[in-house]
C-alpha cells in the first residue's frame, strides 16, 4: 500500500495533501487506480464513522490526481463525496498548480452541475477568481452566491453587496433562475431585506436602473409559483417607478392584470388605475385593460375595476361607447353582486348610447344575467321584450367509466421484469399490480432461474439488496411487515423479490403466515391484513411449494372475477395436482361475481363437477344468497360522524382468520383513528378485495376521509372515484365518504369527490337526498366548510349536472338556513356560516338552469334580511328562481 493511500484510508487529509503535492503528473495518474478502488470499496461499505473519516482525504487526493478538467470536475461533484466533502481551501490548494485555462474549465463544469449536486460556492468562486474567467451565471453559482453573501455577518447586507466585484452579472442571474426554492427563505421584508438592498444599489447607480426595472417586469410576466411574486413584486415596488416609467409599460401592466397571480395583478391594476384617473390612458387602452381584469375570478379585482370604470365614465361621458360594452362583460360573472354592480353602471350611462349596433352588442351580454337582473337590463337599454317559450330541462351526464378486462400476465420473464420495475417506481393501479403478481407466480413455477436472471437489474436497485450477497436479518421484519403490515404494493413486491433472491429465511416466511401475525389496530386493519395475507402466503409458497398460477387474479380492473374463469383455474390446479393457497382461494371467493345469478348457477354446477374440496366450496358460495351487507348505524366519534357496522356471518364461514376480520363489527371506538394506510394509495386495492361489497370498504374509509375535511390532511380521497365505480350497493357509508370528500381541504381531493358524485349519478346510484342531508349535518357541525362545498358543487354543476346538484343542495341548505333563522338565547340571530352565500349562489344557478320550482324551508327568512350581503342577495335570487312562473 502506498503512503498516499495509507494516509487517505486513515483520513489524514493534510498529510494526503502534502504527499500529492510532491507528485508529478505521471505519478498522480499512476495513483488514480488505487484511489478509484478505494472509492468503490467505500461506496459498498456501511455509512459509519471510519468511512466518513476517509472521504475528505479521498476527495482531495482524487481531485489532485486527475489531470483532465472534465474528470476532475466529475470527481469533485460526485454524489458519494457530497456528504463528507473536503474543505474548499484544501481543494483549491490541491489544484493550485494547474494552469488558469484548466481551472477555468473546471469552474465552468462545476457551475453547470445541478443545485442538488451540492457543489460549494467557495470552491467554484475560488477557481473563477484564480483563473480570471467570466463569472458563470448558472443556477448553482448564482444560488451559491446568494447563500454565501447572506451567510456572511460582516456589516449590513447593503455594505456586503457593495464590495462584490461580480455584482451586476450575479444579480442579473437572479432573474433567470429556474427554481427559487433554494433561496426563497433569504428574501424577507423591511429595510434589511434583499429587495431593499438591491433597490438601494439601484438608486446609488451601482446597478443599472433600466435593466433592473425591465428584468423585474419581465420575470413577473413570465409567471411562476408564489415564490416568484413574493420576491420580484416587492423588489419592483421598492424600485419606486416614476410615472414616466409606468406609462412606458402600459402594455406590460395590461398583460399582468390579465394573467399574473392575484397580488401581481392587483399591483398592475393599481398602476393602470392611477394612469387612467390622471388622464394618461386612452379609452381604448382602459377598455383593453378592463377586458383582461373582468374575466378574472377574483371578486376583489373585478369590483375594483368596475369602480374605476364608474369614475372614468362619470368624468368623461364620451367614453361610454367604448367602455360600456366592456362593463357588460361582467354580466357573465358567477357573482350576482358583481353582475348587479355592472348593471347599475350600464343603467346609469345607457342614455349616452346612441348607436343601435352598440345596443345589439350589449343585448348579447344581457343574456348572461340572472333572470331577475335580465328584465332590468332590457328596460335600461330599451331592448325589445323577448317572449320566452318554456323549456324542458333535460340533464345529460357524462357516461360512467366502464371497467376494462385485465390483459394476461407478461409472457416472458424480461417483459415481467420491466413491468415490476415500473410498478416499483410508480405503485401502479390494480390491473398492473395484479398482472405483475400473477406473472411472478407463473414464471417462478415455470423457470425460477430465468426469472431471477431477468429480475437481477431490478433487485440490485432495491434498498434491501447487498452487493456481497449478505442479507442482514434485521431487515426481515420490514420485508415481511412483521411490525405493522405491508405499507404499500411496493412493499409486497419487495417481499416477493427478496423471497426469490433468498434474502428472507424460510422460518421468517413461515412465521409471517401464522394466524394473528402482525397487524395494526386501526380502522383499516381488517383490509390491510386481508391484503397482506395473500402476499405473505404467496411468498411462503414461492419458497416451499410454488403455485402454478393465482386463483384470485381479477378479470376486471375493479377486482371482479368471472365465475367461469375461476372454475377453469381450479380445473388447472386439479389436473396439475397442485395444492391451493388458502388465502388466494379466499380472495378469489370474495372477488367472484355472484350478482349475475344465471351465470353464477351455471358456474356452480361446473365447479361441483370438479370433485375437489375447493370446487364444492365454490359451488356452495355461488349458489348462496348474497352478497350480504351488515346492518349499520350512525355514531359520533368526537365531533365527527362515522358509521358502525354489525357482524357479517357469511365471512366467518370457512375463511382464513385474516379474512374473517372483514366480517367482524366495525366500531367507532377502540381503534386508532390515525394510521399509515391512508397515505400509501391502498384504497384502490382495498376496493378490489371486495368488488361487489364496497360498503364494507367504505365503512372503514369514513374516518380517514373525515381527516381530509376536518384536519386538512391527505389520505383515501383519491380512491373515491374508484369507490363510485366499484360494485354493490351505494349505501350510507359510500355517501358519507363522498360528503367528506366534497369538503376536503385540497382542490384536487375535492375534484376526486366530484368525479365520484358524477359517476354515482351516471350509474343511477346517487341518493341526492341522503348526500345533501349528510352535507348539511357535516356543515352544521363545522366538519365541512360551506366555501369548500360550494367550490365542489360549482365544479360538478359546470359539467351540466344542474338538476343533480340542486337535488343535493335542496337538502343541505335548510339545515344551515334553519340555524340562521333561529335566534339564540340573547334573541340575536347567529352569524351565518362563512361561505353560505357562495353555496346559495351555486344553488340559485342550478335552480335557474334546471327550472326547479317549489318551496325551500327557511329560505324566505334569509331573503327577508336587511342589507345587500352576498348571502341576502343570493337568497333572494334563489327565492325568485324557485317562485318564477313558467311563461304561458
PDB file of N, CA and C in Angstrom, residues 763-843:
ATOM      1  N   UNK A 763     -74.529   6.354 -12.947  1.00  0.00           N
ATOM      2  CA  UNK A 763     -74.920   4.949 -12.772  1.00  0.00           C
ATOM      3  C   UNK A 763     -76.271   4.815 -12.059  1.00  0.00           C
ATOM      4  N   UNK A 764     -76.930   5.958 -11.817  1.00  0.00           N
ATOM      5  CA  UNK A 764     -78.227   5.999 -11.139  1.00  0.00           C
ATOM      6  C   UNK A 764     -78.159   5.366  -9.754  1.00  0.00           C
ATOM      7  N   UNK A 765     -77.034   5.590  -9.085  1.00  0.00           N
ATOM      8  CA  UNK A 765     -76.832   5.060  -7.743  1.00  0.00           C
ATOM      9  C   UNK A 765     -76.718   6.162  -6.699  1.00  0.00           C
ATOM     10  N   UNK A 766     -76.874   7.415  -7.137  1.00  0.00           N
ATOM     11  CA  UNK A 766     -76.747   8.533  -6.208  1.00  0.00           C
ATOM     12  C   UNK A 766     -78.072   8.807  -5.513  1.00  0.00           C
ATOM     13  N   UNK A 767     -78.055   8.830  -4.205  1.00  0.00           N
ATOM     14  CA  UNK A 767     -79.193   9.255  -3.406  1.00  0.00           C
ATOM     15  C   UNK A 767     -78.935  10.703  -3.021  1.00  0.00           C
ATOM     16  N   UNK A 768     -79.424  11.640  -3.857  1.00  0.00           N
ATOM     17  CA  UNK A 768     -79.124  13.058  -3.663  1.00  0.00           C
ATOM     18  C   UNK A 768     -79.658  13.561  -2.332  1.00  0.00           C
ATOM     19  N   UNK A 769     -80.822  13.055  -1.917  1.00  0.00           N
ATOM     20  CA  UNK A 769     -81.394  13.494  -0.643  1.00  0.00           C
ATOM     21  C   UNK A 769     -80.507  13.068   0.521  1.00  0.00           C
ATOM     22  N   UNK A 770     -80.019  11.854   0.483  1.00  0.00           N
ATOM     23  CA  UNK A 770     -79.150  11.368   1.558  1.00  0.00           C
ATOM     24  C   UNK A 770     -77.841  12.150   1.588  1.00  0.00           C
ATOM     25  N   UNK A 771     -77.226  12.334   0.414  1.00  0.00           N
ATOM     26  CA  UNK A 771     -75.967  13.064   0.360  1.00  0.00           C
ATOM     27  C   UNK A 771     -76.151  14.503   0.817  1.00  0.00           C
ATOM     28  N   UNK A 772     -77.227  15.150   0.373  1.00  0.00           N
ATOM     29  CA  UNK A 772     -77.481  16.527   0.783  1.00  0.00           C
ATOM     30  C   UNK A 772     -77.689  16.652   2.280  1.00  0.00           C
ATOM     31  N   UNK A 773     -78.445  15.725   2.856  1.00  0.00           N
ATOM     32  CA  UNK A 773     -78.674  15.768   4.303  1.00  0.00           C
ATOM     33  C   UNK A 773     -77.370  15.544   5.065  1.00  0.00           C
ATOM     34  N   UNK A 774     -76.531  14.616   4.575  1.00  0.00           N
ATOM     35  CA  UNK A 774     -75.225  14.391   5.202  1.00  0.00           C
ATOM     36  C   UNK A 774     -74.388  15.667   5.178  1.00  0.00           C
ATOM     37  N   UNK A 775     -74.363  16.329   4.028  1.00  0.00           N
ATOM     38  CA  UNK A 775     -73.577  17.553   3.899  1.00  0.00           C
ATOM     39  C   UNK A 775     -74.095  18.644   4.819  1.00  0.00           C
ATOM     40  N   UNK A 776     -75.417  18.751   4.952  1.00  0.00           N
ATOM     41  CA  UNK A 776     -75.977  19.745   5.851  1.00  0.00           C
ATOM     42  C   UNK A 776     -75.556  19.500   7.287  1.00  0.00           C
ATOM     43  N   UNK A 777     -75.617  18.245   7.710  1.00  0.00           N
ATOM     44  CA  UNK A 777     -75.239  17.921   9.087  1.00  0.00           C
ATOM     45  C   UNK A 777     -73.752  18.147   9.320  1.00  0.00           C
ATOM     46  N   UNK A 778     -72.919  17.739   8.334  1.00  0.00           N
ATOM     47  CA  UNK A 778     -71.471  17.937   8.474  1.00  0.00           C
ATOM     48  C   UNK A 778     -71.127  19.423   8.514  1.00  0.00           C
ATOM     49  N   UNK A 779     -71.773  20.219   7.656  1.00  0.00           N
ATOM     50  CA  UNK A 779     -71.510  21.657   7.641  1.00  0.00           C
ATOM     51  C   UNK A 779     -71.991  22.311   8.932  1.00  0.00           C
ATOM     52  N   UNK A 780     -73.101  21.860   9.430  1.00  0.00           N
ATOM     53  CA  UNK A 780     -73.644  22.419  10.670  1.00  0.00           C
ATOM     54  C   UNK A 780     -72.706  22.166  11.849  1.00  0.00           C
ATOM     55  N   UNK A 781     -72.035  21.029  11.823  1.00  0.00           N
ATOM     56  CA  UNK A 781     -71.084  20.687  12.890  1.00  0.00           C
ATOM     57  C   UNK A 781     -69.701  21.313  12.667  1.00  0.00           C
ATOM     58  N   UNK A 782     -69.514  21.961  11.529  1.00  0.00           N
ATOM     59  CA  UNK A 782     -68.214  22.554  11.234  1.00  0.00           C
ATOM     60  C   UNK A 782     -67.218  21.575  10.659  1.00  0.00           C
ATOM     61  N   UNK A 783     -67.690  20.383  10.271  1.00  0.00           N
ATOM     62  CA  UNK A 783     -66.791  19.369   9.721  1.00  0.00           C
ATOM     63  C   UNK A 783     -66.525  19.599   8.238  1.00  0.00           C
ATOM     64  N   UNK A 784     -67.468  20.206   7.556  1.00  0.00           N
ATOM     65  CA  UNK A 784     -67.310  20.572   6.146  1.00  0.00           C
ATOM     66  C   UNK A 784     -67.570  22.068   6.029  1.00  0.00           C
ATOM     67  N   UNK A 785     -66.636  22.771   5.435  1.00  0.00           N
ATOM     68  CA  UNK A 785     -66.778  24.220   5.288  1.00  0.00           C
ATOM     69  C   UNK A 785     -67.644  24.533   4.064  1.00  0.00           C
ATOM     70  N   UNK A 786     -68.677  25.367   4.224  1.00  0.00           N
ATOM     71  CA  UNK A 786     -69.559  25.685   3.091  1.00  0.00           C
ATOM     72  C   UNK A 786     -68.821  26.240   1.876  1.00  0.00           C
ATOM     73  N   UNK A 787     -67.734  26.970   2.107  1.00  0.00           N
ATOM     74  CA  UNK A 787     -66.994  27.551   0.981  1.00  0.00           C
ATOM     75  C   UNK A 787     -66.378  26.452   0.123  1.00  0.00           C
ATOM     76  N   UNK A 788     -65.835  25.425   0.761  1.00  0.00           N
ATOM     77  CA  UNK A 788     -65.274  24.299   0.004  1.00  0.00           C
ATOM     78  C   UNK A 788     -66.382  23.515  -0.694  1.00  0.00           C
ATOM     79  N   UNK A 789     -67.479  23.325   0.003  1.00  0.00           N
ATOM     80  CA  UNK A 789     -68.599  22.604  -0.588  1.00  0.00           C
ATOM     81  C   UNK A 789     -69.127  23.365  -1.799  1.00  0.00           C
ATOM     82  N   UNK A 790     -69.185  24.685  -1.701  1.00  0.00           N
ATOM     83  CA  UNK A 790     -69.650  25.493  -2.834  1.00  0.00           C
ATOM     84  C   UNK A 790     -68.732  25.310  -4.040  1.00  0.00           C
ATOM     85  N   UNK A 791     -67.431  25.258  -3.784  1.00  0.00           N
ATOM     86  CA  UNK A 791     -66.486  25.044  -4.888  1.00  0.00           C
ATOM     87  C   UNK A 791     -66.718  23.688  -5.545  1.00  0.00           C
ATOM     88  N   UNK A 792     -66.922  22.649  -4.736  1.00  0.00           N
ATOM     89  CA  UNK A 792     -67.180  21.314  -5.283  1.00  0.00           C
ATOM     90  C   UNK A 792     -68.488  21.296  -6.069  1.00  0.00           C
ATOM     91  N   UNK A 793     -69.525  21.893  -5.494  1.00  0.00           N
ATOM     92  CA  UNK A 793     -70.831  21.894  -6.157  1.00  0.00           C
ATOM     93  C   UNK A 793     -70.778  22.665  -7.469  1.00  0.00           C
ATOM     94  N   UNK A 794     -70.072  23.794  -7.478  1.00  0.00           N
ATOM     95  CA  UNK A 794     -69.968  24.577  -8.716  1.00  0.00           C
ATOM     96  C   UNK A 794     -69.218  23.786  -9.788  1.00  0.00           C
ATOM     97  N   UNK A 795     -68.158  23.073  -9.381  1.00  0.00           N
ATOM     98  CA  UNK A 795     -67.399  22.266 -10.333  1.00  0.00           C
ATOM     99  C   UNK A 795     -68.271  21.185 -10.944  1.00  0.00           C
ATOM    100  N   UNK A 796     -69.073  20.527 -10.116  1.00  0.00           N
ATOM    101  CA  UNK A 796     -69.957  19.479 -10.623  1.00  0.00           C
ATOM    102  C   UNK A 796     -71.030  20.061 -11.525  1.00  0.00           C
ATOM    103  N   UNK A 797     -71.595  21.207 -11.135  1.00  0.00           N
ATOM    104  CA  UNK A 797     -72.656  21.822 -11.942  1.00  0.00           C
ATOM    105  C   UNK A 797     -72.124  22.276 -13.292  1.00  0.00           C
ATOM    106  N   UNK A 798     -70.838  22.668 -13.336  1.00  0.00           N
ATOM    107  CA  UNK A 798     -70.256  23.139 -14.594  1.00  0.00           C
ATOM    108  C   UNK A 798     -70.200  22.045 -15.650  1.00  0.00           C
ATOM    109  N   UNK A 799     -70.311  20.790 -15.243  1.00  0.00           N
ATOM    110  CA  UNK A 799     -70.342  19.683 -16.212  1.00  0.00           C
ATOM    111  C   UNK A 799     -71.728  19.506 -16.820  1.00  0.00           C
ATOM    112  N   UNK A 800     -72.705  20.252 -16.305  1.00  0.00           N
ATOM    113  CA  UNK A 800     -74.080  20.118 -16.781  1.00  0.00           C
ATOM    114  C   UNK A 800     -74.993  19.413 -15.815  1.00  0.00           C
ATOM    115  N   UNK A 801     -74.475  19.046 -14.636  1.00  0.00           N
ATOM    116  CA  UNK A 801     -75.278  18.292 -13.669  1.00  0.00           C
ATOM    117  C   UNK A 801     -76.063  19.231 -12.755  1.00  0.00           C
ATOM    118  N   UNK A 802     -76.804  20.171 -13.337  1.00  0.00           N
ATOM    119  CA  UNK A 802     -77.504  21.179 -12.534  1.00  0.00           C
ATOM    120  C   UNK A 802     -78.633  20.580 -11.695  1.00  0.00           C
ATOM    121  N   UNK A 803     -79.417  19.694 -12.292  1.00  0.00           N
ATOM    122  CA  UNK A 803     -80.521  19.090 -11.541  1.00  0.00           C
ATOM    123  C   UNK A 803     -79.989  18.203 -10.422  1.00  0.00           C
ATOM    124  N   UNK A 804     -78.897  17.500 -10.680  1.00  0.00           N
ATOM    125  CA  UNK A 804     -78.303  16.627  -9.664  1.00  0.00           C
ATOM    126  C   UNK A 804     -77.823  17.445  -8.477  1.00  0.00           C
ATOM    127  N   UNK A 805     -77.104  18.528  -8.757  1.00  0.00           N
ATOM    128  CA  UNK A 805     -76.569  19.345  -7.661  1.00  0.00           C
ATOM    129  C   UNK A 805     -77.697  20.068  -6.928  1.00  0.00           C
ATOM    130  N   UNK A 806     -78.715  20.538  -7.652  1.00  0.00           N
ATOM    131  CA  UNK A 806     -79.853  21.140  -6.963  1.00  0.00           C
ATOM    132  C   UNK A 806     -80.551  20.113  -6.090  1.00  0.00           C
ATOM    133  N   UNK A 807     -80.703  18.900  -6.588  1.00  0.00           N
ATOM    134  CA  UNK A 807     -81.328  17.850  -5.792  1.00  0.00           C
ATOM    135  C   UNK A 807     -80.560  17.568  -4.518  1.00  0.00           C
ATOM    136  N   UNK A 808     -79.253  17.778  -4.536  1.00  0.00           N
ATOM    137  CA  UNK A 808     -78.431  17.604  -3.343  1.00  0.00           C
ATOM    138  C   UNK A 808     -78.546  18.817  -2.422  1.00  0.00           C
ATOM    139  N   UNK A 809     -78.366  20.026  -2.978  1.00  0.00           N
ATOM    140  CA  UNK A 809     -78.321  21.231  -2.149  1.00  0.00           C
ATOM    141  C   UNK A 809     -79.679  21.568  -1.544  1.00  0.00           C
ATOM    142  N   UNK A 810     -80.767  21.144  -2.160  1.00  0.00           N
ATOM    143  CA  UNK A 810     -82.078  21.453  -1.589  1.00  0.00           C
ATOM    144  C   UNK A 810     -82.282  20.745  -0.241  1.00  0.00           C
ATOM    145  N   UNK A 811     -81.432  19.756   0.034  1.00  0.00           N
ATOM    146  CA  UNK A 811     -81.494  19.084   1.339  1.00  0.00           C
ATOM    147  C   UNK A 811     -80.380  19.561   2.268  1.00  0.00           C
ATOM    148  N   UNK A 812     -79.386  20.245   1.702  1.00  0.00           N
ATOM    149  CA  UNK A 812     -78.291  20.774   2.523  1.00  0.00           C
ATOM    150  C   UNK A 812     -78.638  22.139   3.099  1.00  0.00           C
ATOM    151  N   UNK A 813     -79.188  23.016   2.255  1.00  0.00           N
ATOM    152  CA  UNK A 813     -79.394  24.408   2.648  1.00  0.00           C
ATOM    153  C   UNK A 813     -80.369  24.582   3.810  1.00  0.00           C
ATOM    154  N   UNK A 814     -81.480  23.848   3.872  1.00  0.00           N
ATOM    155  CA  UNK A 814     -82.394  24.075   5.004  1.00  0.00           C
ATOM    156  C   UNK A 814     -81.730  23.868   6.358  1.00  0.00           C
ATOM    157  N   UNK A 815     -80.792  22.935   6.456  1.00  0.00           N
ATOM    158  CA  UNK A 815     -80.121  22.696   7.736  1.00  0.00           C
ATOM    159  C   UNK A 815     -79.344  23.931   8.159  1.00  0.00           C
ATOM    160  N   UNK A 816     -78.664  24.569   7.209  1.00  0.00           N
ATOM    161  CA  UNK A 816     -77.861  25.751   7.525  1.00  0.00           C
ATOM    162  C   UNK A 816     -78.723  26.996   7.682  1.00  0.00           C
ATOM    163  N   UNK A 817     -79.752  27.105   6.863  1.00  0.00           N
ATOM    164  CA  UNK A 817     -80.636  28.270   6.954  1.00  0.00           C
ATOM    165  C   UNK A 817     -81.470  28.236   8.237  1.00  0.00           C
ATOM    166  N   UNK A 818     -81.752  27.035   8.728  1.00  0.00           N
ATOM    167  CA  UNK A 818     -82.526  26.922   9.977  1.00  0.00           C
ATOM    168  C   UNK A 818     -81.760  27.542  11.131  1.00  0.00           C
ATOM    169  N   UNK A 819     -80.473  27.271  11.212  1.00  0.00           N
ATOM    170  CA  UNK A 819     -79.662  27.875  12.273  1.00  0.00           C
ATOM    171  C   UNK A 819     -79.645  29.386  12.147  1.00  0.00           C
ATOM    172  N   UNK A 820     -79.624  29.863  10.898  1.00  0.00           N
ATOM    173  CA  UNK A 820     -79.591  31.308  10.660  1.00  0.00           C
ATOM    174  C   UNK A 820     -80.903  31.962  11.098  1.00  0.00           C
ATOM    175  N   UNK A 821     -81.993  31.222  10.934  1.00  0.00           N
ATOM    176  CA  UNK A 821     -83.315  31.783  11.241  1.00  0.00           C
ATOM    177  C   UNK A 821     -83.656  31.712  12.722  1.00  0.00           C
ATOM    178  N   UNK A 822     -82.993  30.805  13.460  1.00  0.00           N
ATOM    179  CA  UNK A 822     -83.349  30.611  14.868  1.00  0.00           C
ATOM    180  C   UNK A 822     -82.553  31.552  15.751  1.00  0.00           C
ATOM    181  N   UNK A 823     -83.180  32.411  16.531  1.00  0.00           N
ATOM    182  CA  UNK A 823     -82.432  33.302  17.434  1.00  0.00           C
ATOM    183  C   UNK A 823     -81.832  32.524  18.588  1.00  0.00           C
ATOM    184  N   UNK A 824     -80.744  33.049  19.126  1.00  0.00           N
ATOM    185  CA  UNK A 824     -80.123  32.384  20.260  1.00  0.00           C
ATOM    186  C   UNK A 824     -80.721  32.899  21.573  1.00  0.00           C
ATOM    187  N   UNK A 825     -80.084  32.544  22.667  1.00  0.00           N
ATOM    188  CA  UNK A 825     -80.644  32.867  23.984  1.00  0.00           C
ATOM    189  C   UNK A 825     -80.706  34.369  24.235  1.00  0.00           C
ATOM    190  N   UNK A 826     -79.898  35.140  23.534  1.00  0.00           N
ATOM    191  CA  UNK A 826     -79.900  36.593  23.722  1.00  0.00           C
ATOM    192  C   UNK A 826     -80.771  37.291  22.691  1.00  0.00           C
ATOM    193  N   UNK A 827     -81.596  36.495  21.976  1.00  0.00           N
ATOM    194  CA  UNK A 827     -82.532  36.993  20.946  1.00  0.00           C
ATOM    195  C   UNK A 827     -81.818  37.581  19.747  1.00  0.00           C
ATOM    196  N   UNK A 828     -80.559  37.317  19.619  1.00  0.00           N
ATOM    197  CA  UNK A 828     -79.828  37.770  18.432  1.00  0.00           C
ATOM    198  C   UNK A 828     -79.602  36.576  17.520  1.00  0.00           C
ATOM    199  N   UNK A 829     -79.805  36.788  16.242  1.00  0.00           N
ATOM    200  CA  UNK A 829     -79.610  35.695  15.285  1.00  0.00           C
ATOM    201  C   UNK A 829     -78.124  35.359  15.179  1.00  0.00           C
ATOM    202  N   UNK A 830     -77.793  34.102  15.073  1.00  0.00           N
ATOM    203  CA  UNK A 830     -76.380  33.719  14.952  1.00  0.00           C
ATOM    204  C   UNK A 830     -75.800  34.171  13.625  1.00  0.00           C
ATOM    205  N   UNK A 831     -74.479  34.319  13.617  1.00  0.00           N
ATOM    206  CA  UNK A 831     -73.806  34.693  12.382  1.00  0.00           C
ATOM    207  C   UNK A 831     -73.911  33.563  11.368  1.00  0.00           C
ATOM    208  N   UNK A 832     -74.060  33.897  10.096  1.00  0.00           N
ATOM    209  CA  UNK A 832     -74.138  32.844   9.084  1.00  0.00           C
ATOM    210  C   UNK A 832     -72.802  32.139   8.921  1.00  0.00           C
ATOM    211  N   UNK A 833     -72.856  30.890   8.530  1.00  0.00           N
ATOM    212  CA  UNK A 833     -71.635  30.141   8.259  1.00  0.00           C
ATOM    213  C   UNK A 833     -70.899  30.801   7.101  1.00  0.00           C
ATOM    214  N   UNK A 834     -69.591  30.918   7.236  1.00  0.00           N
ATOM    215  CA  UNK A 834     -68.786  31.529   6.177  1.00  0.00           C
ATOM    216  C   UNK A 834     -68.896  30.700   4.903  1.00  0.00           C
ATOM    217  N   UNK A 835     -69.254  31.348   3.817  1.00  0.00           N
ATOM    218  CA  UNK A 835     -69.391  30.644   2.546  1.00  0.00           C
ATOM    219  C   UNK A 835     -70.811  30.244   2.226  1.00  0.00           C
ATOM    220  N   UNK A 836     -71.754  30.523   3.137  1.00  0.00           N
ATOM    221  CA  UNK A 836     -73.142  30.160   2.870  1.00  0.00           C
ATOM    222  C   UNK A 836     -73.690  30.928   1.671  1.00  0.00           C
ATOM    223  N   UNK A 837     -73.252  32.171   1.506  1.00  0.00           N
ATOM    224  CA  UNK A 837     -73.670  32.944   0.337  1.00  0.00           C
ATOM    225  C   UNK A 837     -73.197  32.302  -0.955  1.00  0.00           C
ATOM    226  N   UNK A 838     -71.978  31.774  -0.942  1.00  0.00           N
ATOM    227  CA  UNK A 838     -71.449  31.076  -2.124  1.00  0.00           C
ATOM    228  C   UNK A 838     -72.298  29.846  -2.431  1.00  0.00           C
ATOM    229  N   UNK A 839     -72.660  29.121  -1.388  1.00  0.00           N
ATOM    230  CA  UNK A 839     -73.452  27.915  -1.581  1.00  0.00           C
ATOM    231  C   UNK A 839     -74.835  28.262  -2.126  1.00  0.00           C
ATOM    232  N   UNK A 840     -75.411  29.336  -1.646  1.00  0.00           N
ATOM    233  CA  UNK A 840     -76.706  29.786  -2.171  1.00  0.00           C
ATOM    234  C   UNK A 840     -76.586  30.207  -3.634  1.00  0.00           C
ATOM    235  N   UNK A 841     -75.450  30.802  -3.988  1.00  0.00           N
ATOM    236  CA  UNK A 841     -75.256  31.226  -5.379  1.00  0.00           C
ATOM    237  C   UNK A 841     -75.231  30.026  -6.312  1.00  0.00           C
ATOM    238  N   UNK A 842     -74.535  28.960  -5.908  1.00  0.00           N
ATOM    239  CA  UNK A 842     -74.497  27.750  -6.740  1.00  0.00           C
ATOM    240  C   UNK A 842     -75.895  27.143  -6.839  1.00  0.00           C
ATOM    241  N   UNK A 843     -76.604  27.102  -5.708  1.00  0.00           N
ATOM    242  CA  UNK A 843     -77.963  26.551  -5.715  1.00  0.00           C
ATOM    243  C   UNK A 843     -78.878  27.367  -6.619  1.00  0.00           C
TER     244      UNK A 843
END
